[in-house]
Coordinates of C-alpha atoms in Angstrom, one line a residue:
M9 CA 0.0 0.0 0.0
V10 CA 2.7 2.5 1.1
Q11 CA 4.9 1.7 -1.9
K12 CA 2.0 2.4 -4.3
L13 CA 1.4 5.7 -2.7
F14 CA 5.0 6.9 -2.8
G15 CA 6.2 5.1 -5.9
S16 CA 9.5 3.6 -4.7
N17 CA 10.2 0.9 -2.1
T18 CA 13.6 2.6 -1.4
R19 CA 11.9 5.9 -0.8
V20 CA 9.4 4.4 1.6
K21 CA 12.2 2.7 3.6
L22 CA 14.1 6.0 3.8
L23 CA 11.0 8.0 4.8
K24 CA 10.1 5.5 7.6
L25 CA 13.7 5.5 8.9
F26 CA 14.0 9.3 8.9
L27 CA 10.5 10.0 10.2
F28 CA 10.6 7.5 13.1
N29 CA 14.2 8.5 14.1
P30 CA 14.0 12.4 13.9
N31 CA 17.1 12.9 16.1
E32 CA 19.4 10.6 14.1
K33 CA 21.6 11.4 11.1
Y34 CA 22.9 8.9 8.5
F35 CA 25.5 8.7 5.8
V36 CA 25.0 7.0 2.5
R37 CA 26.8 3.7 3.1
E38 CA 25.2 3.4 6.5
L39 CA 21.8 3.7 4.9
T40 CA 22.6 0.9 2.4
R41 CA 23.4 -1.4 5.2
I42 CA 20.4 -0.5 7.4
L43 CA 17.9 -0.7 4.5
D44 CA 19.6 -3.4 2.5
E45 CA 19.3 -1.4 -0.7
H46 CA 21.7 -0.6 -3.6
I47 CA 23.8 2.5 -3.1
N48 CA 22.6 4.0 -6.4
S49 CA 18.9 3.7 -5.3
I50 CA 19.7 5.3 -2.0
R51 CA 21.5 8.2 -3.6
R52 CA 18.8 8.8 -6.1
E53 CA 16.0 8.8 -3.5
L54 CA 18.1 11.0 -1.2
E55 CA 18.3 13.6 -4.0
N56 CA 14.5 13.3 -4.5
L57 CA 13.9 13.9 -0.8
L58 CA 16.4 16.7 -0.6
S59 CA 14.7 18.4 -3.6
M60 CA 11.4 18.3 -1.7
E61 CA 13.1 19.6 1.5
I62 CA 11.8 16.6 3.4
I63 CA 15.3 15.8 4.5
K64 CA 18.4 18.0 4.9
E65 CA 22.1 17.5 4.4
I66 CA 24.6 18.0 7.2
R67 CA 28.3 18.2 6.7
I68 CA 30.6 17.3 9.6
T69 CA 34.3 18.1 9.5
K70 CA 36.4 16.3 12.0
D71 CA 39.7 17.3 10.4
T72 CA 41.0 18.9 7.2
K73 CA 40.8 15.6 5.3
S74 CA 37.3 14.6 6.5
N75 CA 34.1 16.2 5.3
K76 CA 31.4 13.6 5.6
K77 CA 27.8 14.2 4.4
Y78 CA 25.0 13.1 6.7
Y79 CA 21.2 13.2 6.1
K80 CA 18.4 13.6 8.6
I81 CA 14.7 14.5 8.5
N82 CA 13.8 18.1 8.2
T83 CA 11.4 18.6 11.1
G84 CA 10.7 22.1 9.8
F85 CA 9.2 20.7 6.6
G86 CA 5.7 22.0 6.2
I87 CA 3.8 18.8 6.6
Y88 CA 6.3 16.9 8.8
N89 CA 3.8 16.0 11.5
E90 CA 1.1 15.0 9.0
L91 CA 3.6 12.8 7.1
R92 CA 4.9 11.1 10.2
A93 CA 1.3 10.5 11.4
L94 CA 0.4 9.1 8.0
F95 CA 3.3 6.6 8.0
A96 CA 2.4 5.5 11.5
K97 CA -1.2 5.1 10.5
L98 CA -0.3 3.1 7.4
E99 CA 2.1 1.0 9.3
I100 CA -0.6 0.0 11.8
V101 CA -3.4 -0.4 9.3
S102 CA -1.3 -2.6 7.1
E103 CA -0.1 -4.7 10.0
D104 CA -2.7 -7.5 9.9
E105 CA -1.3 -9.3 13.0
L106 CA -1.8 -6.2 15.1
K107 CA -5.2 -5.5 13.7
N108 CA -6.3 -9.0 14.4
K109 CA -5.0 -8.8 18.0
I110 CA -7.1 -5.7 18.5
K111 CA -10.2 -7.3 16.9
E112 CA -9.8 -10.4 19.0
L113 CA -9.4 -8.5 22.3
K114 CA -11.9 -10.2 24.6
G115 CA -14.3 -7.9 26.4
V116 CA -13.7 -5.0 24.0
E117 CA -16.7 -3.6 22.1
Y118 CA -15.1 -0.5 20.6
F119 CA -11.5 0.4 19.8
A120 CA -10.6 3.6 18.0
L121 CA -7.4 5.4 17.2
T122 CA -7.3 9.2 17.2
G123 CA -4.9 12.0 18.3
V124 CA -1.4 11.2 17.2
F125 CA -2.6 8.5 14.8
C126 CA -4.8 11.0 12.9
S127 CA -2.7 14.2 13.3
V128 CA -5.4 15.9 15.4
S129 CA -5.4 17.5 18.8
S130 CA -7.3 15.2 21.1
P131 CA -7.3 14.5 24.8
I132 CA -6.4 10.9 24.1
D133 CA -5.0 8.8 21.3
I134 CA -7.0 5.6 21.9
L135 CA -10.6 5.1 23.1
V136 CA -11.5 1.6 24.3
I137 CA -15.0 0.7 25.4
G138 CA -15.5 -2.5 27.3
N139 CA -13.8 -4.6 29.9
P140 CA -10.5 -5.8 28.3
N141 CA -7.8 -8.0 29.9
Q142 CA -5.4 -5.3 31.1
E143 CA -2.3 -7.4 30.3
E144 CA -3.4 -8.0 26.7
L145 CA -4.3 -4.3 26.3
N146 CA -0.9 -3.2 27.7
N147 CA 0.8 -5.5 25.1
I148 CA -1.0 -3.8 22.3
I149 CA -0.4 -0.3 23.6
T150 CA 3.3 -1.1 23.9
Q151 CA 3.4 -2.4 20.3
L152 CA 1.7 0.8 19.1
E153 CA 4.1 3.0 21.1
T154 CA 7.0 1.1 19.5
T155 CA 5.6 1.6 16.0
T156 CA 4.9 5.3 16.5
E157 CA 7.7 6.1 18.9
E158 CA 5.2 8.1 20.9
E159 CA 3.8 7.9 24.4
I160 CA 0.2 7.0 23.9
N161 CA -2.6 8.3 26.0
Y162 CA -5.7 6.0 26.2
T163 CA -8.9 5.7 28.1
V164 CA -10.9 2.6 28.9
M165 CA -14.5 2.8 29.9
S166 CA -17.3 0.2 30.3
K167 CA -20.3 0.2 27.9
E168 CA -22.4 1.4 30.8
E169 CA -20.1 4.3 31.6
F170 CA -19.9 5.2 27.9
I171 CA -23.7 5.4 27.5
H172 CA -24.0 7.3 30.8
R173 CA -21.4 9.9 29.7
L174 CA -23.2 10.2 26.3
D175 CA -26.4 10.8 28.1
L176 CA -24.8 13.5 30.1
T177 CA -23.2 15.0 27.0
D178 CA -19.8 14.6 28.7
K179 CA -17.5 17.3 27.3
F180 CA -14.4 15.0 27.3
L181 CA -16.1 12.2 25.6
Y182 CA -17.8 14.3 22.9
E183 CA -14.5 16.1 22.2
V184 CA -12.9 12.7 21.6
L185 CA -15.8 11.5 19.4
D186 CA -15.8 14.7 17.3
K187 CA -12.2 14.2 16.2
S188 CA -11.0 12.2 13.2
K189 CA -10.4 8.5 14.1
I190 CA -9.7 5.1 12.8
V191 CA -12.1 2.5 14.2
L192 CA -10.6 -0.9 14.4
K193 CA -13.4 -2.6 16.3
D194 CA -17.0 -1.6 16.7
N195 CA -19.7 -3.8 18.2
I196 CA -21.5 -1.0 19.9
T197 CA -22.3 2.2 18.0
A198 CA -25.0 0.7 15.7
D199 CA -27.1 -0.1 18.7
I200 CA -26.9 3.4 20.3
S201 CA -26.4 5.8 17.4
A202 CA -30.1 6.6 16.9
K203 CA -30.7 7.4 20.6
Y204 CA -27.5 9.1 21.6
Y205 CA -25.0 10.1 18.9
D206 CA -24.6 10.0 15.2
F207 CA -21.4 8.0 14.7
K208 CA -21.7 7.2 11.0
D209 CA -20.2 10.4 9.6
L210 CA -17.3 10.4 12.1
D211 CA -16.0 6.8 11.8
N212 CA -13.2 5.9 9.4
R213 CA -13.2 2.2 9.7
S214 CA -10.3 0.0 8.5

């Protein structure tokens, strides 16, 4: 999926490496080893990314004979945050094993990604409705934090609490629901939309 969007497997690998390691810098031969790609492909795609100002070139001179070129992500690039969130989202959505783990979480009726996963300002990044096994949920949160390299804020509430807070038009809950989101599991909203809340225009199911 990602390769089709960006046209080159090498470019996708470079973008993922740079975006998820914003404090690191790399030289060309180092990139060929890390990504297992031919040096000519690496150089060509580095030039493409430089021309778009997605990455920047850094020269480090240790002595008069050494002037090595390094490359790193340009965090000042206009859509840096959006691009990083897109890659994190695509990484998660395309990872069937992780999606299946989420869908098979016992006791969970609704699982939605928002916040950092959708490049929106939200009080939380994940909303879970139900009574999940905490250890299983923690494993999934850890996996998502590893993928995004972000600390993830999440909220778990029972179905009863969820409906009660909807009934009270709870500000926190409605703020979360009004944000863009990726719904990975939903066994609840069809039953309560008519009475409490119109979910159909807000959900972006995978």
